[in-house]
CSV table of C-alpha atoms in Angstrom, one decimal:
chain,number,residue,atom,x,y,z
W,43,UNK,CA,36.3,33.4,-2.5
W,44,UNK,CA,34.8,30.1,-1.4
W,45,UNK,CA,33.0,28.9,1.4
W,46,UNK,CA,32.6,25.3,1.7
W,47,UNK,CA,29.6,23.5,3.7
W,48,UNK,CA,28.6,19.8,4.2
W,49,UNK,CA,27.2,17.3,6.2
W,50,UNK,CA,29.0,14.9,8.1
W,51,UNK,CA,28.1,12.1,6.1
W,52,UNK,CA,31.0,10.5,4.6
W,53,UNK,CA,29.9,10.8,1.2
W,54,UNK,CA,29.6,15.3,1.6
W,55,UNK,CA,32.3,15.2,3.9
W,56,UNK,CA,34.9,13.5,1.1
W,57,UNK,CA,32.7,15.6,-1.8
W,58,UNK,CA,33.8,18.8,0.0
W,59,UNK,CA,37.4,17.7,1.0
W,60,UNK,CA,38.1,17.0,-2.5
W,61,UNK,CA,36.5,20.0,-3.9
W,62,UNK,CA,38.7,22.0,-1.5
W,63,UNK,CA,41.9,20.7,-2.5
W,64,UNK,CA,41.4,21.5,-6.3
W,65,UNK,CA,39.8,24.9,-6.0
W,66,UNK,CA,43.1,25.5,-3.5
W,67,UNK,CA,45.1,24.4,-6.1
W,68,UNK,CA,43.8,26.8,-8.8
W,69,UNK,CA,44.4,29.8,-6.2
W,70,UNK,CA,40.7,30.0,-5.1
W,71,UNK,CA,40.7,31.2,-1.7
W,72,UNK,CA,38.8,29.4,1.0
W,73,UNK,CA,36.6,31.9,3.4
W,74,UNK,CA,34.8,29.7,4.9
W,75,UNK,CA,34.5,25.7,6.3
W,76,UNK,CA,31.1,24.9,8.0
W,77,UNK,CA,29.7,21.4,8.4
W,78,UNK,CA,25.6,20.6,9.4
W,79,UNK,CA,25.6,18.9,12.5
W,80,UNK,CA,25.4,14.8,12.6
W,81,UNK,CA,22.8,13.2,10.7
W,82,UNK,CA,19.4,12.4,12.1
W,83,UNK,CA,18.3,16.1,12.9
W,84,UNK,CA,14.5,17.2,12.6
W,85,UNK,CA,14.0,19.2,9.9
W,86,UNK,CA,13.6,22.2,12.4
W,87,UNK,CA,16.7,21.1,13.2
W,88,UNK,CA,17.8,21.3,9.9
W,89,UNK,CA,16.6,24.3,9.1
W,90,UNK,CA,17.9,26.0,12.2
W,91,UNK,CA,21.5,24.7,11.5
W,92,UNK,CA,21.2,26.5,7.7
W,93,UNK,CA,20.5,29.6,9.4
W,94,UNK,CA,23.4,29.9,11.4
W,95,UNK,CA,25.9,28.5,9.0
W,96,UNK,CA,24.0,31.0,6.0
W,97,UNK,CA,24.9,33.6,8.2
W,98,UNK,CA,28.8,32.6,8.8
W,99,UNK,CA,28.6,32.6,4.8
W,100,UNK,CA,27.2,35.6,4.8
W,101,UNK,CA,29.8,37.6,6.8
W,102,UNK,CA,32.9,36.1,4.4
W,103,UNK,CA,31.3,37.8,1.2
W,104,UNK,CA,31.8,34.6,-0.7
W,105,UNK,CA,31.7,34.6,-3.9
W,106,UNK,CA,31.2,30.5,-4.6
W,107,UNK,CA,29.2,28.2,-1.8
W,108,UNK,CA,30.1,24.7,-2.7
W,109,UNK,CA,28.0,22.3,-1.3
W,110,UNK,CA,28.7,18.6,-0.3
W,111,UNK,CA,26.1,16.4,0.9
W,112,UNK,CA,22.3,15.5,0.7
W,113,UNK,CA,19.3,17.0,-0.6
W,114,UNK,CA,17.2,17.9,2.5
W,115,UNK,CA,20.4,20.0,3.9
W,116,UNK,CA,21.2,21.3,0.7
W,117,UNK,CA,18.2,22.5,0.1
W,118,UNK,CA,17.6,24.3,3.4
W,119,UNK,CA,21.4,26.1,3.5
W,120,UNK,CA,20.3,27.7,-0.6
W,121,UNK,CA,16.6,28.9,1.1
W,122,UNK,CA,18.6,30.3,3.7
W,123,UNK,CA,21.5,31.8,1.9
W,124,UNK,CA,18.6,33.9,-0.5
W,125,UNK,CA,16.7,34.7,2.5
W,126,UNK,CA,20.0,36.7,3.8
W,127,UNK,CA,20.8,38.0,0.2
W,128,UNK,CA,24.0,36.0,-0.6
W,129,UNK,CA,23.8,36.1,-4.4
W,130,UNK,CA,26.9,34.1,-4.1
W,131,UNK,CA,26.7,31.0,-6.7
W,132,UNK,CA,25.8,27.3,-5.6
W,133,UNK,CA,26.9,24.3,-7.0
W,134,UNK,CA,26.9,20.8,-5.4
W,135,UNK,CA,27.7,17.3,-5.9
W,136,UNK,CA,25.2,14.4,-7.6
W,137,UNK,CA,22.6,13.9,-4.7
W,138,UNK,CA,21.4,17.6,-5.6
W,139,UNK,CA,20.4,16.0,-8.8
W,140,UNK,CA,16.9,15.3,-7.2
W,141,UNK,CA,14.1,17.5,-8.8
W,142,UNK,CA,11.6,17.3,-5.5
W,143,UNK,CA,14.4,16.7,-2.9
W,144,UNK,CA,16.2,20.0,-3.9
W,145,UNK,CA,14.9,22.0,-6.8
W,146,UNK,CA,11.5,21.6,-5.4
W,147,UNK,CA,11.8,21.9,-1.7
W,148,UNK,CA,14.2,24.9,-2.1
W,149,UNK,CA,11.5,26.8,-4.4
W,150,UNK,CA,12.6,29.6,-6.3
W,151,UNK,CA,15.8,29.6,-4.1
W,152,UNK,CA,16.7,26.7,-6.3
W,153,UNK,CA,16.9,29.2,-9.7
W,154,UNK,CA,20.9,29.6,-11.4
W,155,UNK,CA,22.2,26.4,-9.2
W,156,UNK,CA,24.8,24.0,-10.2
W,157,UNK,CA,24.7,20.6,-9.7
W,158,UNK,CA,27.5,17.9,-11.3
W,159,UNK,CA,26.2,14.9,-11.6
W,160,UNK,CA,27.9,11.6,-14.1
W,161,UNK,CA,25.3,11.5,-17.2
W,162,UNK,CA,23.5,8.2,-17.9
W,163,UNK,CA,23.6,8.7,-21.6
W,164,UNK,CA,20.0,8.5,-21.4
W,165,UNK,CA,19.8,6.6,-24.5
W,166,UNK,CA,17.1,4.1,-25.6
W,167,UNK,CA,18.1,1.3,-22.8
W,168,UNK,CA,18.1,4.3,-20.0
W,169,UNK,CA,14.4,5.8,-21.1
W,170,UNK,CA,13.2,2.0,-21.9
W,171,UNK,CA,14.2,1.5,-18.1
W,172,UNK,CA,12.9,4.8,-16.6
W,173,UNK,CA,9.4,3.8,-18.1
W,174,UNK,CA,10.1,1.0,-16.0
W,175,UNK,CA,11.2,2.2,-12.8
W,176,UNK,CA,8.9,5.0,-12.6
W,177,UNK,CA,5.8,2.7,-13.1
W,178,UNK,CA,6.7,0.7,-10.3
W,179,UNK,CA,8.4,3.2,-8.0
W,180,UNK,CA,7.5,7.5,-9.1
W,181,UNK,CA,9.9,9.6,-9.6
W,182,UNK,CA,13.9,7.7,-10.6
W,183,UNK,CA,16.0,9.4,-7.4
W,184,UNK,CA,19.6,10.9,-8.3
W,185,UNK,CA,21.1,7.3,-7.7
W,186,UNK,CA,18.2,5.2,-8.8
W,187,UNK,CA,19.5,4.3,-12.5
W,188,UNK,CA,23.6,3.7,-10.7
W,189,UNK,CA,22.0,1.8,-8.0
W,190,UNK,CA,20.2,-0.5,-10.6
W,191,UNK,CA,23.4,-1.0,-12.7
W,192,UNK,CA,25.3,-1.5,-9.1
W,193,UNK,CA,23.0,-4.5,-8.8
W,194,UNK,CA,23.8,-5.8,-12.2
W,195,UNK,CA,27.5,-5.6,-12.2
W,196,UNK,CA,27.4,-7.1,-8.7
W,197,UNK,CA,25.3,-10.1,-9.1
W,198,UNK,CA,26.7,-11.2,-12.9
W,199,UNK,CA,30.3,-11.2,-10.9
W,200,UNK,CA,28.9,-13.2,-7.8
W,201,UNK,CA,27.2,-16.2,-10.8
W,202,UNK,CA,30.8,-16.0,-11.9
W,203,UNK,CA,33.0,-16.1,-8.6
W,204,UNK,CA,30.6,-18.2,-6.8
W,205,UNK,CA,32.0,-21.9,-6.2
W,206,UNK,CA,29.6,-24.4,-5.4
W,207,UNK,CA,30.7,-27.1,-3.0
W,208,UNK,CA,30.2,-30.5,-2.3
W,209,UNK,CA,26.9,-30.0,0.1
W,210,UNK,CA,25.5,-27.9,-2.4
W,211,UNK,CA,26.4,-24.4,-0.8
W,212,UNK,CA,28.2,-21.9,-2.8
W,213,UNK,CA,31.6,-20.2,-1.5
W,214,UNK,CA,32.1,-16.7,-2.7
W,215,UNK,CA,35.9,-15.5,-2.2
W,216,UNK,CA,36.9,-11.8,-1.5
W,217,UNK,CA,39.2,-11.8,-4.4
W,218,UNK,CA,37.4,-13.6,-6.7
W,219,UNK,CA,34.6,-11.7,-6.3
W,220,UNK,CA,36.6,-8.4,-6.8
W,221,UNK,CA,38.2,-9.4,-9.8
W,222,UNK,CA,34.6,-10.6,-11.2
W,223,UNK,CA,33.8,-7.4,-10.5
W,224,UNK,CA,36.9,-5.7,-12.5
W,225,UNK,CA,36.3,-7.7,-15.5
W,226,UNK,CA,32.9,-7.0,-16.1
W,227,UNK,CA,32.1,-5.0,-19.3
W,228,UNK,CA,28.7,-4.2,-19.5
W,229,UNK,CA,25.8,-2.0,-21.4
W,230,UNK,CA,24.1,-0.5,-18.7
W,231,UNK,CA,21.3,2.2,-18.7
W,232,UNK,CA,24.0,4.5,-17.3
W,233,UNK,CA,25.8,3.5,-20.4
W,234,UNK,CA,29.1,1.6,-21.0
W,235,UNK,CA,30.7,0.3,-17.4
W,236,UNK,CA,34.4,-1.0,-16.9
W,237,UNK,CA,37.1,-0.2,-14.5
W,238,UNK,CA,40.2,0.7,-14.3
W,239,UNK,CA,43.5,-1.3,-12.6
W,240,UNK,CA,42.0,0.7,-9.1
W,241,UNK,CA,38.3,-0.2,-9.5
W,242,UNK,CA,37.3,3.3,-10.8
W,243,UNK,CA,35.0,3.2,-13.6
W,244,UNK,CA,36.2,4.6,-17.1
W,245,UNK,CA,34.3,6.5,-19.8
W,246,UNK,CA,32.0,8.5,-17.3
W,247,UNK,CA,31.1,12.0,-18.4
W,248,UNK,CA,30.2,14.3,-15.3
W,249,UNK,CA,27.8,17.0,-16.8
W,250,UNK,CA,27.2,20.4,-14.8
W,251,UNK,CA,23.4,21.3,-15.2
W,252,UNK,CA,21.8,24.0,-13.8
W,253,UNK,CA,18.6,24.5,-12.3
């Protein structure tokens, strides 16, 4: 029995629609569908909201909570859930993977949870750019190292799509800029990135940890 809860973000909305349709799909029966309400909540708010959907939860005698959406939510719904007893397991998608957004704020609530989140190798070119990042910035955030290669794979295709004119100013097309984009092939510090013919990347390992 599962009972599914996000935020209306489009990001835990899709993580959770997705989720659904596979667990469905390998007879896992869905007890529950609860969503946080719109982004931009206090966290009293927040808080509040985790009670009352903890509670719906609670009454279906789940036996899996999956989570889609962002820490501060996440992390509120699990303190909630333990509060009420639900020893159901929790398991969410890669924004979890934040060590003071969620496994800190939810304290000892946070203890046996899953989160899956796409492994950065974290070979010699990710820790050389963690020492980095984290002298300049704290702590790396779950999409800190896939937002830096982001960057990278974005600007090397813009240098090659970009067309400078006769005044000087440069002309990026749509389509040349996407295809840039799908030929790239590049050693980042989340490890190898290319795409597919739909723009997915290949060769991504998603690793379930546990808190």
């Amino acid at each position: 029995n599962v009972a599914f809860v996000y935020d209306k973000s489009g990001y835990g909305r899709s993580l959770a629609e997705e989720f659904k349709k596979d667990a469905e799909a390998a007879k896992l029966r869905t007890v529950a569908y609860e969503a946080f309400p719109s982004k931009g909540d206090s966290p009293g708010q927040i808080e509040e909201a985790a009670g009352a959907i903890a509670a719906k939860v609670n009454a279906t005698g789940a036996d899996l909570v999956y989570y889609g959406g962002l820490p501060a939510e996440g992390a509120a719904l699990l303190v909630e859930l333990r509060k009420l007893g639900v020893g159901a397991a929790f398991i969410g998608g890669d924004a979890l993977y934040d060590v003071e957004r969620f496994a800190v704020a939810a304290e000892g609530a946070a203890e046996g949870a899953y989160v899956t989140y796409a492994s950065t190798g974290e070979g010699a070119k990710y820790a050389d750019w963690k020492r980095r990042y984290e002298a300049r910035f704290g702590p790396v955030g779950a999409f800190s190292p896939h937002g830096y290669d982001s960057a990278i794979v974005l600007l090397s295709a813009v240098e090659k799509a970009a067309a400078k004119q006769p005044d000087g100013s440069l002309t990026i097309g749509r389509k040349a800029l996407a295809e840039a984009v799908r030929d790239i092939n590049y050693d980042g510090v989340t490890g190898k990135i290319a795409f597919d013919s739909k723009g997915d990347r290949t060769g991504t390992m998603v690793v379930v940890n546990k808190v």
